Coordinates of N, CA and C in Angstrom, one line a residue:
Chain A
A21 N -31.1 -0.9 -19.6 CA -30.5 -1.3 -18.3 C -29.0 -1.2 -18.4
Q22 N -28.4 -1.1 -17.3 CA -26.9 -0.9 -17.3 C -26.3 -2.2 -16.8
S23 N -25.0 -2.5 -17.3 CA -24.3 -3.6 -16.8 C -22.8 -3.2 -16.7
V24 N -22.1 -4.0 -15.9 CA -20.7 -3.7 -15.7 C -19.9 -5.0 -15.8
T25 N -18.8 -5.0 -16.5 CA -17.9 -6.1 -16.6 C -16.5 -5.8 -16.1
Q26 N -16.1 -6.6 -15.1 CA -14.8 -6.4 -14.6 C -14.0 -7.7 -15.1
L27 N -13.0 -7.4 -15.9 CA -12.5 -8.4 -16.7 C -11.6 -9.4 -15.9
D28 N -11.1 -8.9 -14.8 CA -10.2 -9.8 -14.0 C -10.8 -10.0 -12.7
S29 N -10.9 -11.3 -12.3 CA -11.5 -11.6 -11.0 C -10.4 -11.5 -9.9
Q30 N -9.1 -11.8 -10.3 CA -8.0 -11.7 -9.3 C -6.8 -11.1 -10.0
V31 N -6.2 -10.2 -9.3 CA -5.0 -9.5 -9.8 C -3.9 -9.6 -8.7
P32 N -2.9 -10.4 -8.8 CA -1.8 -10.4 -7.9 C -0.6 -9.5 -8.4
V33 N -0.1 -8.6 -7.5 CA 1.0 -7.8 -7.9 C 2.0 -7.7 -6.7
F34 N 3.2 -7.3 -7.0 CA 4.2 -7.0 -6.0 C 4.1 -5.6 -5.5
E35 N 4.5 -5.4 -4.2 CA 4.5 -4.1 -3.6 C 5.3 -3.2 -4.4
E36 N 4.8 -1.9 -4.5 CA 5.5 -0.8 -5.3 C 5.3 -1.0 -6.8
A37 N 4.7 -2.0 -7.3 CA 4.4 -2.1 -8.7 C 3.2 -1.3 -9.1
P38 N 3.1 -0.9 -10.3 CA 1.8 -0.3 -10.8 C 0.7 -1.3 -11.0
V39 N -0.5 -0.9 -10.9 CA -1.6 -1.8 -11.1 C -2.7 -1.1 -11.9
E40 N -3.4 -1.9 -12.8 CA -4.6 -1.4 -13.4 C -5.7 -2.4 -13.3
L41 N -6.8 -2.0 -12.8 CA -8.0 -2.9 -12.7 C -9.0 -2.4 -13.7
R42 N -9.4 -3.4 -14.6 CA -10.2 -3.0 -15.7 C -11.7 -3.1 -15.5
C43 N -12.4 -2.1 -16.1 CA -13.9 -2.1 -16.0 C -14.5 -1.6 -17.3
N44 N -15.4 -2.3 -17.8 CA -16.2 -1.9 -18.9 C -17.7 -1.9 -18.6
Y45 N -18.4 -0.9 -19.2 CA -19.8 -0.8 -18.8 C -20.6 -0.8 -20.1
S46 N -21.9 -1.1 -19.9 CA -22.9 -1.0 -21.0 C -24.1 -0.3 -20.6
S47 N -24.5 0.7 -21.4 CA -25.7 1.4 -21.0 C -26.3 2.2 -22.3
S48 N -27.6 2.3 -22.4 CA -28.2 3.0 -23.5 C -28.4 4.4 -23.1
V49 N -28.2 4.8 -21.8 CA -28.4 6.2 -21.4 C -27.1 6.6 -20.7
S50 N -27.0 7.9 -20.5 CA -25.8 8.5 -19.9 C -25.7 8.0 -18.4
V51 N -24.5 7.8 -18.0 CA -24.3 7.2 -16.7 C -23.3 7.9 -15.8
Y52 N -23.3 7.7 -14.6 CA -22.2 8.0 -13.6 C -21.4 6.7 -13.4
L53 N -20.1 6.9 -13.0 CA -19.3 5.7 -12.8 C -18.6 5.8 -11.5
F54 N -18.4 4.7 -10.8 CA -17.8 4.6 -9.5 C -16.9 3.4 -9.3
W55 N -15.9 3.6 -8.4 CA -15.2 2.5 -7.9 C -15.3 2.5 -6.4
Y56 N -15.7 1.3 -5.9 CA -15.7 1.0 -4.5 C -14.7 0.0 -4.1
V57 N -14.2 0.1 -2.8 CA -13.3 -0.9 -2.3 C -13.9 -1.5 -1.0
Q58 N -13.6 -2.8 -0.9 CA -14.0 -3.5 0.3 C -12.8 -4.2 0.9
Y59 N -12.4 -3.7 2.1 CA -11.3 -4.3 2.8 C -11.9 -5.5 3.6
P60 N -11.1 -6.5 4.0 CA -11.6 -7.7 4.7 C -12.5 -7.3 5.9
N61 N -13.6 -8.0 5.9 CA -14.6 -7.8 7.0 C -15.1 -6.4 7.2
Q62 N -15.1 -5.6 6.1 CA -15.7 -4.3 6.2 C -16.7 -4.1 5.1
G63 N -17.4 -3.0 5.2 CA -18.4 -2.7 4.1 C -17.7 -2.0 2.9
L64 N -18.4 -1.8 1.9 CA -17.9 -1.2 0.7 C -17.7 0.3 1.0
Q65 N -16.6 0.9 0.4 CA -16.3 2.3 0.7 C -16.0 2.9 -0.7
L66 N -16.5 4.1 -0.9 CA -16.3 4.8 -2.2 C -14.8 5.2 -2.3
L67 N -14.2 4.9 -3.5 CA -12.9 5.2 -3.8 C -12.9 6.5 -4.6
L68 N -13.7 6.5 -5.7 CA -13.8 7.7 -6.5 C -15.0 7.6 -7.4
K69 N -15.4 8.7 -8.0 CA -16.5 8.7 -8.9 C -16.3 9.7 -10.0
Y70 N -17.0 9.4 -11.2 CA -17.0 10.3 -12.3 C -18.5 10.7 -12.5
L71 N -18.7 12.0 -12.4 CA -20.1 12.5 -12.7 C -20.1 13.2 -14.0
S72 N -19.1 14.1 -14.2 CA -19.0 14.9 -15.4 C -17.6 15.6 -15.4
G73 N -17.3 16.4 -16.5 CA -16.1 17.1 -16.5 C -14.9 16.3 -16.9
S74 N -13.8 16.6 -16.2 CA -12.5 16.0 -16.6 C -12.6 14.4 -16.5
T75 N -12.1 13.8 -17.5 CA -12.3 12.3 -17.6 C -11.3 11.6 -16.7
L76 N -10.3 12.3 -16.2 CA -9.4 11.7 -15.2 C -9.8 12.1 -13.8
V77 N -10.1 11.1 -13.0 CA -10.7 11.3 -11.7 C -9.7 10.8 -10.7
K78 N -9.4 11.6 -9.7 CA -8.5 11.1 -8.6 C -9.4 10.8 -7.4
G79 N -9.0 9.7 -6.7 CA -9.7 9.3 -5.5 C -8.8 9.2 -4.3
I80 N -9.3 8.5 -3.3 CA -8.5 8.4 -2.1 C -7.4 7.3 -2.3
N81 N -6.4 7.4 -1.4 CA -5.3 6.4 -1.3 C -4.5 6.3 -2.6
G82 N -4.4 7.4 -3.4 CA -3.6 7.5 -4.6 C -4.1 6.8 -5.8
F83 N -5.4 6.4 -5.7 CA -6.0 5.8 -6.9 C -6.6 6.8 -7.9
E84 N -6.6 6.5 -9.1 CA -7.2 7.4 -10.1 C -7.9 6.5 -11.2
A85 N -8.8 7.0 -11.9 CA -9.5 6.3 -13.0 C -9.8 7.2 -14.1
E86 N -9.8 6.7 -15.3 CA -10.1 7.5 -16.5 C -11.3 7.0 -17.2
F87 N -12.2 7.9 -17.4 CA -13.5 7.6 -18.2 C -13.2 7.7 -19.7
N88 N -13.5 6.6 -20.4 CA -13.3 6.6 -21.8 C -14.6 6.3 -22.4
K89 N -15.3 7.3 -23.0 CA -16.7 7.1 -23.5 C -16.7 6.2 -24.7
S90 N -15.7 6.4 -25.6 CA -15.7 5.6 -26.8 C -15.5 4.2 -26.6
Q91 N -14.7 3.9 -25.6 CA -14.4 2.5 -25.2 C -15.3 2.0 -24.1
T92 N -16.2 2.8 -23.6 CA -17.1 2.5 -22.5 C -16.3 1.8 -21.4
S93 N -15.2 2.5 -21.0 CA -14.4 1.9 -19.9 C -14.1 2.9 -18.8
F94 N -13.8 2.4 -17.7 CA -13.5 3.2 -16.5 C -12.4 2.4 -15.7
H95 N -11.2 2.4 -16.2 CA -10.2 1.6 -15.5 C -9.6 2.3 -14.4
L96 N -9.3 1.5 -13.3 CA -8.7 2.1 -12.1 C -7.2 1.8 -12.1
R97 N -6.4 2.8 -11.7 CA -5.0 2.7 -11.7 C -4.4 3.2 -10.4
K98 N -3.2 2.7 -10.1 CA -2.4 3.2 -9.1 C -0.9 3.0 -9.5
P99 N -0.1 4.0 -9.4 CA 1.3 3.9 -9.9 C 2.2 3.0 -9.0
S100 N 1.9 2.9 -7.7 CA 2.7 2.1 -6.8 C 1.9 1.6 -5.7
V101 N 1.6 0.3 -5.6 CA 0.7 -0.2 -4.6 C 1.4 -0.6 -3.3
H102 N 0.6 -0.6 -2.2 CA 1.1 -1.0 -0.9 C 0.4 -2.3 -0.5
I103 N 1.0 -2.9 0.5 CA 0.4 -4.1 1.0 C -1.0 -3.8 1.5
S104 N -1.2 -2.6 2.0 CA -2.5 -2.2 2.6 C -3.6 -2.0 1.5
D105 N -3.2 -2.1 0.2 CA -4.2 -2.0 -0.8 C -4.9 -3.3 -1.2
T106 N -4.4 -4.3 -0.5 CA -5.0 -5.6 -0.7 C -6.5 -5.6 -0.3
A107 N -7.4 -5.8 -1.2 CA -8.8 -5.7 -1.0 C -9.6 -6.1 -2.2
E108 N -10.9 -6.1 -2.2 CA -11.7 -6.3 -3.4 C -12.2 -5.0 -3.9
Y109 N -12.1 -4.8 -5.2 CA -12.5 -3.5 -5.8 C -13.7 -3.8 -6.8
F110 N -14.7 -2.9 -6.6 CA -15.9 -3.0 -7.4 C -16.1 -1.8 -8.2
C111 N -16.4 -2.0 -9.5 CA -16.8 -0.9 -10.4 C -18.3 -0.9 -10.4
A112 N -18.8 0.3 -10.5 CA -20.3 0.4 -10.5 C -20.8 1.5 -11.4
V113 N -22.0 1.5 -11.8 CA -22.6 2.5 -12.7 C -24.0 2.8 -12.2
S114 N -24.4 4.0 -12.5 CA -25.8 4.4 -12.2 C -26.3 5.3 -13.3
R115 N -27.6 5.3 -13.6 CA -28.1 6.2 -14.5 C -27.9 7.6 -14.0
Q116 N -27.7 8.6 -14.9 CA -27.6 10.0 -14.5 C -29.0 10.4 -14.1
G117 N -29.0 11.4 -13.2 CA -30.3 12.0 -12.8 C -30.5 12.2 -11.4
G118 N -30.1 11.4 -10.5 CA -30.4 11.7 -9.1 C -29.9 10.5 -8.2
S119 N -30.6 10.2 -7.2 CA -30.1 9.1 -6.4 C -30.7 7.8 -7.0
E120 N -30.0 7.3 -8.0 CA -30.3 6.1 -8.7 C -29.5 4.9 -8.1
K121 N -30.1 3.7 -8.3 CA -29.4 2.5 -7.7 C -28.0 2.4 -8.5
L122 N -27.1 1.7 -7.8 CA -25.8 1.3 -8.4 C -25.9 -0.1 -8.9
V123 N -25.3 -0.3 -10.1 CA -25.2 -1.6 -10.6 C -23.7 -2.0 -10.6
F124 N -23.4 -3.0 -9.9 CA -22.0 -3.4 -9.6 C -21.5 -4.5 -10.6
G125 N -20.2 -4.4 -10.8 CA -19.5 -5.6 -11.4 C -19.2 -6.6 -10.4
K126 N -18.6 -7.7 -10.8 CA -18.4 -8.9 -9.9 C -17.2 -8.7 -9.0
G127 N -16.5 -7.6 -9.2 CA -15.4 -7.4 -8.3 C -14.0 -7.9 -8.8
T128 N -12.9 -7.3 -8.4 CA -11.6 -7.8 -8.7 C -10.8 -7.8 -7.3
K129 N -10.3 -9.0 -7.0 CA -9.6 -9.1 -5.8 C -8.1 -8.8 -6.1
L130 N -7.7 -7.7 -5.5 CA -6.3 -7.3 -5.6 C -5.5 -7.8 -4.5
T131 N -4.4 -8.5 -4.7 CA -3.5 -9.0 -3.7 C -2.2 -8.5 -3.9
V132 N -1.7 -7.7 -2.9 CA -0.3 -7.1 -3.0 C 0.6 -7.9 -2.2
N133 N 1.6 -8.5 -2.9 CA 2.6 -9.3 -2.2 C 3.9 -8.6 -1.9
P134 N 4.6 -8.9 -0.8 CA 5.8 -8.2 -0.5 C 7.0 -8.6 -1.4
Chain B
E22 N -16.2 9.2 13.0 CA -16.8 9.3 11.6 C -18.1 8.5 11.7
P23 N -19.2 9.1 11.1 CA -20.5 8.4 11.1 C -20.4 7.1 10.3
E24 N -21.1 6.1 10.7 CA -21.1 4.9 10.0 C -22.5 4.2 10.0
V25 N -22.6 3.3 9.1 CA -23.9 2.5 9.0 C -23.6 1.2 9.8
T26 N -24.5 0.9 10.7 CA -24.3 -0.4 11.4 C -25.4 -1.4 11.1
Q27 N -25.0 -2.7 11.1 CA -25.9 -3.7 10.7 C -25.9 -4.8 11.8
T28 N -27.1 -5.3 12.1 CA -27.2 -6.5 13.0 C -28.2 -7.5 12.4
P29 N -28.0 -8.8 12.6 CA -26.8 -9.4 13.2 C -25.7 -9.5 12.1
S30 N -24.5 -9.8 12.6 CA -23.4 -9.9 11.6 C -23.6 -11.3 10.9
H31 N -24.1 -12.3 11.6 CA -24.3 -13.6 10.9 C -25.5 -14.2 11.5
Q32 N -26.4 -14.7 10.7 CA -27.6 -15.4 11.1 C -27.8 -16.7 10.4
V33 N -28.0 -17.8 11.1 CA -28.3 -19.1 10.5 C -29.8 -19.4 10.8
T34 N -30.5 -19.8 9.8 CA -31.9 -20.0 10.0 C -32.3 -21.3 9.2
Q35 N -33.5 -21.8 9.5 CA -34.0 -22.9 8.8 C -34.9 -22.4 7.7
M36 N -34.9 -23.2 6.6 CA -35.7 -22.8 5.4 C -37.2 -22.6 5.9
G37 N -37.8 -21.6 5.4 CA -39.2 -21.3 5.8 C -39.4 -20.4 6.9
Q38 N -38.3 -20.1 7.7 CA -38.4 -19.2 8.8 C -38.3 -17.7 8.3
E39 N -38.9 -16.9 9.2 CA -38.8 -15.4 8.9 C -37.5 -14.9 9.5
V40 N -36.9 -13.9 8.8 CA -35.7 -13.3 9.2 C -35.8 -11.8 9.1
I41 N -35.3 -11.1 10.1 CA -35.3 -9.6 10.0 C -33.8 -9.2 10.2
L42 N -33.4 -8.4 9.2 CA -32.0 -7.9 9.2 C -32.2 -6.4 9.5
R43 N -31.4 -5.9 10.4 CA -31.5 -4.5 10.9 C -30.3 -3.7 10.5
C44 N -30.6 -2.4 10.3 CA -29.6 -1.4 9.9 C -29.9 -0.1 10.5
V45 N -28.9 0.6 11.0 CA -29.0 1.9 11.4 C -28.2 2.8 10.5
P46 N -28.9 3.5 9.6 CA -28.2 4.4 8.6 C -27.6 5.6 9.3
I47 N -26.8 6.3 8.5 CA -26.3 7.6 9.1 C -27.4 8.6 9.2
S48 N -27.4 9.3 10.4 CA -28.6 10.0 10.9 C -29.2 11.0 9.9
N49 N -28.4 11.8 9.2 CA -29.0 12.8 8.4 C -29.1 12.4 6.9
H50 N -29.0 11.1 6.6 CA -29.1 10.6 5.3 C -30.6 10.4 5.0
L51 N -30.9 10.5 3.7 CA -32.3 10.4 3.3 C -32.7 9.2 2.4
Y52 N -31.6 8.6 1.8 CA -31.9 7.5 0.8 C -31.3 6.3 1.4
F53 N -32.0 5.2 1.3 CA -31.6 3.9 2.0 C -31.7 2.8 1.0
Y54 N -30.8 1.8 1.1 CA -30.7 0.8 0.1 C -30.4 -0.6 0.8
W55 N -30.9 -1.6 0.2 CA -30.4 -3.0 0.5 C -29.8 -3.6 -0.7
Y56 N -28.7 -4.2 -0.6 CA -28.0 -4.9 -1.6 C -27.7 -6.3 -1.0
R57 N -27.5 -7.3 -1.9 CA -27.0 -8.6 -1.4 C -25.9 -9.1 -2.4
Q58 N -25.1 -10.0 -1.8 CA -24.1 -10.6 -2.6 C -24.0 -12.1 -2.2
I59 N -24.5 -12.9 -3.2 CA -24.3 -14.4 -3.0 C -22.9 -14.7 -3.3
L60 N -22.4 -15.6 -2.5 CA -20.9 -16.0 -2.5 C -20.4 -16.2 -4.0
G61 N -19.4 -15.4 -4.3 CA -18.8 -15.5 -5.6 C -19.5 -14.8 -6.7
Q62 N -20.6 -14.1 -6.4 CA -21.4 -13.4 -7.4 C -21.3 -11.9 -7.2
K63 N -22.1 -11.2 -8.1 CA -22.1 -9.7 -8.0 C -22.8 -9.2 -6.8
V64 N -22.5 -8.0 -6.4 CA -23.3 -7.3 -5.5 C -24.6 -6.8 -6.2
E65 N -25.8 -7.3 -5.8 CA -27.0 -7.0 -6.5 C -27.9 -6.1 -5.7
F66 N -28.5 -5.2 -6.4 CA -29.5 -4.2 -5.9 C -30.8 -5.0 -5.5
L67 N -31.3 -4.7 -4.3 CA -32.6 -5.2 -3.9 C -33.7 -4.2 -3.9
V68 N -33.4 -3.1 -3.2 CA -34.5 -2.1 -3.0 C -33.9 -0.8 -2.6
S69 N -34.5 0.3 -3.0 CA -34.2 1.6 -2.5 C -35.4 2.2 -1.8
F70 N -35.2 3.1 -0.8 CA -36.2 3.6 0.0 C -36.0 5.1 0.3
Y71 N -37.0 5.9 0.1 CA -36.9 7.3 0.2 C -38.2 7.9 0.7
N72 N -38.2 8.8 1.6 CA -39.4 9.5 2.0 C -40.5 8.5 2.5
N73 N -40.0 7.5 3.2 CA -40.8 6.5 3.8 C -41.6 5.6 2.8
E74 N -41.0 5.4 1.6 CA -41.6 4.5 0.7 C -40.6 3.9 -0.2
I75 N -40.9 2.8 -0.8 CA -40.0 2.2 -1.7 C -39.9 3.0 -3.0
S76 N -38.7 3.4 -3.4 CA -38.6 4.2 -4.7 C -38.3 3.3 -5.9
E77 N -37.6 2.2 -5.6 CA -37.3 1.2 -6.7 C -37.0 -0.1 -6.1
K78 N -37.4 -1.2 -6.8 CA -37.1 -2.5 -6.3 C -36.7 -3.4 -7.5
S79 N -35.9 -4.4 -7.2 CA -35.4 -5.3 -8.3 C -36.4 -6.5 -8.4
E80 N -36.1 -7.3 -9.4 CA -36.9 -8.5 -9.6 C -36.8 -9.5 -8.5
I81 N -35.6 -9.4 -7.8 CA -35.3 -10.3 -6.7 C -36.3 -10.0 -5.5
F82 N -36.6 -8.7 -5.4 CA -37.4 -8.2 -4.3 C -38.9 -8.6 -4.5
D83 N -39.2 -9.9 -4.3 CA -40.6 -10.3 -4.5 C -41.4 -10.2 -3.2
D84 N -42.6 -10.8 -3.2 CA -43.5 -10.6 -2.1 C -43.0 -11.2 -0.8
Q85 N -41.9 -12.0 -0.8 CA -41.3 -12.5 0.4 C -40.5 -11.5 1.1
F86 N -40.1 -10.4 0.4 CA -39.3 -9.4 1.0 C -40.1 -8.1 1.4
S87 N -39.7 -7.5 2.5 CA -40.3 -6.2 2.8 C -39.3 -5.3 3.5
V88 N -39.5 -4.0 3.4 CA -38.6 -3.1 4.2 C -39.5 -2.1 4.9
E89 N -38.9 -1.6 6.0 CA -39.6 -0.5 6.7 C -38.6 0.2 7.5
R90 N -39.1 1.4 7.9 CA -38.3 2.3 8.7 C -39.2 2.7 9.9
P91 N -39.3 1.8 10.9 CA -40.3 1.9 11.9 C -40.2 3.1 12.8
D92 N -39.0 3.6 13.1 CA -38.9 4.6 14.1 C -38.0 5.7 13.7
G93 N -37.8 5.9 12.5 CA -37.0 7.0 12.0 C -35.5 6.9 12.1
S94 N -35.0 5.7 12.7 CA -33.6 5.5 12.8 C -33.3 4.1 12.2
N95 N -34.0 3.1 12.6 CA -33.7 1.8 12.0 C -34.3 1.6 10.6
F96 N -33.7 0.8 9.8 CA -34.1 0.4 8.5 C -34.0 -1.1 8.4
T97 N -35.2 -1.8 8.3 CA -35.1 -3.2 8.3 C -35.5 -3.9 7.0
L98 N -34.9 -5.1 6.8 CA -35.3 -5.9 5.7 C -35.8 -7.2 6.3
K99 N -37.0 -7.6 5.9 CA -37.7 -8.8 6.4 C -37.8 -9.8 5.2
I100 N -37.4 -11.0 5.5 CA -37.7 -12.1 4.5 C -38.7 -13.0 5.2
R101 N -39.9 -13.1 4.6 CA -41.0 -13.8 5.3 C -40.8 -15.3 5.5
S102 N -40.4 -15.9 4.4 CA -40.2 -17.4 4.4 C -39.0 -17.7 3.6
T103 N -37.9 -17.9 4.4 CA -36.6 -18.0 3.7 C -36.4 -19.2 2.9
K104 N -35.7 -19.1 1.8 CA -35.4 -20.2 0.9 C -33.8 -20.4 0.9
L105 N -33.4 -21.6 0.5 CA -32.0 -21.8 0.4 C -31.2 -20.8 -0.4
E106 N -31.8 -20.3 -1.5 CA -31.2 -19.4 -2.3 C -31.1 -18.0 -1.8
D107 N -31.7 -17.8 -0.6 CA -31.6 -16.4 0.0 C -30.3 -16.3 0.8
S108 N -29.6 -17.4 0.9 CA -28.3 -17.4 1.6 C -27.3 -16.4 0.9
A109 N -26.9 -15.4 1.6 CA -26.1 -14.3 1.0 C -25.6 -13.4 2.0
M110 N -24.7 -12.5 1.6 CA -24.4 -11.3 2.5 C -25.3 -10.2 2.1
Y111 N -26.0 -9.6 3.1 CA -26.9 -8.5 2.8 C -26.3 -7.2 3.3
F112 N -26.2 -6.2 2.4 CA -25.6 -4.9 2.8 C -26.7 -3.9 2.8
C113 N -26.6 -3.1 3.8 CA -27.5 -1.9 3.9 C -26.6 -0.7 3.6
A114 N -27.1 0.3 2.9 CA -26.4 1.5 2.6 C -27.3 2.7 2.7
S115 N -26.7 3.9 3.0 CA -27.4 5.1 3.0 C -26.7 6.2 2.3
E116 N -27.4 7.2 1.8 CA -26.9 8.2 1.0 C -27.4 9.6 1.4
G117 N -26.6 10.6 1.5 CA -27.0 11.9 1.8 C -27.6 12.7 0.6
Q118 N -28.4 13.7 0.9 CA -29.0 14.5 -0.1 C -27.9 15.2 -0.9
G119 N -27.9 15.0 -2.3 CA -27.0 15.7 -3.1 C -25.6 15.0 -3.3
F120 N -25.4 13.9 -2.6 CA -24.1 13.2 -2.7 C -24.3 12.0 -3.7
I121 N -24.4 12.3 -5.0 CA -24.7 11.3 -5.9 C -23.8 10.1 -5.9
G122 N -24.4 8.9 -5.7 CA -23.6 7.7 -5.7 C -22.7 7.4 -4.6
E123 N -22.6 8.4 -3.6 CA -21.7 8.2 -2.5 C -22.5 7.5 -1.4
L124 N -22.6 6.2 -1.6 CA -23.3 5.3 -0.6 C -22.3 4.9 0.5
F125 N -22.8 5.0 1.7 CA -22.1 4.5 2.9 C -22.7 3.1 3.2
F126 N -21.9 2.1 3.2 CA -22.3 0.7 3.4 C -22.0 0.2 4.8
G127 N -22.9 -0.6 5.3 CA -22.6 -1.3 6.5 C -21.7 -2.5 6.2
E128 N -21.3 -3.2 7.3 CA -20.3 -4.3 7.1 C -21.0 -5.6 6.6
G129 N -22.3 -5.6 6.6 CA -23.1 -6.7 6.0 C -23.6 -7.6 7.1
S130 N -24.7 -8.3 6.7 CA -25.2 -9.4 7.6 C -25.2 -10.7 6.7
R131 N -24.5 -11.6 7.2 CA -24.4 -12.9 6.5 C -25.6 -13.8 6.9
L132 N -26.4 -14.1 5.9 CA -27.5 -15.0 6.2 C -27.3 -16.4 5.6
T133 N -27.4 -17.4 6.4 CA -27.2 -18.8 6.0 C -28.5 -19.5 6.2
V134 N -29.1 -20.0 5.1 CA -30.4 -20.7 5.2 C -30.1 -22.2 5.0
L135 N -30.5 -23.0 6.0 CA -30.3 -24.5 6.0 C -31.5 -25.2 5.6

């Protein structure tokens, strides 16, 4: 079975500061990795995904994440955040192979302050 | 932009009552999912549905739960006899063929069981 740990439940930052949201996973098989974002009163939306190839993955809204197999991590980063990035961010994992279910972490609430 | 729609947005029910949550997935998608999130906890997988049958279900998805796609557009989740612990936000999601892990989520249906 797969599991995901998001180490920070809340991350407050100031506008234009860099941010890193941490994610570690556990799995006995090869996996795909994802970050989803949920803005207030909306559904989850895919930010980026790692399937294979380059370990640095770029997503929407200037976010990127790096897959580190040895550390079983997939941390999300943005060099300069905006107020509009305030949202909840979910890391997720699925078994490789096809349309497999996603296993989510508990989420990290990012609050960007002016 | 195509989207997944869910109704109702909020339902309050008495323990023991039947509840049906409705979802209209994106029209050309083939894979359908229900997830739920109890307040403050992880987004949990309930069930996946493909080719008019359940492809995978979690331990949570017991005999009290059922899903169906009655008319080729709607995708419903029925809870036969609700319990207090069924109170949660329920998310429907759909996925297109070949778009691994790119789930499109609805805004959720909040179920409150009294």
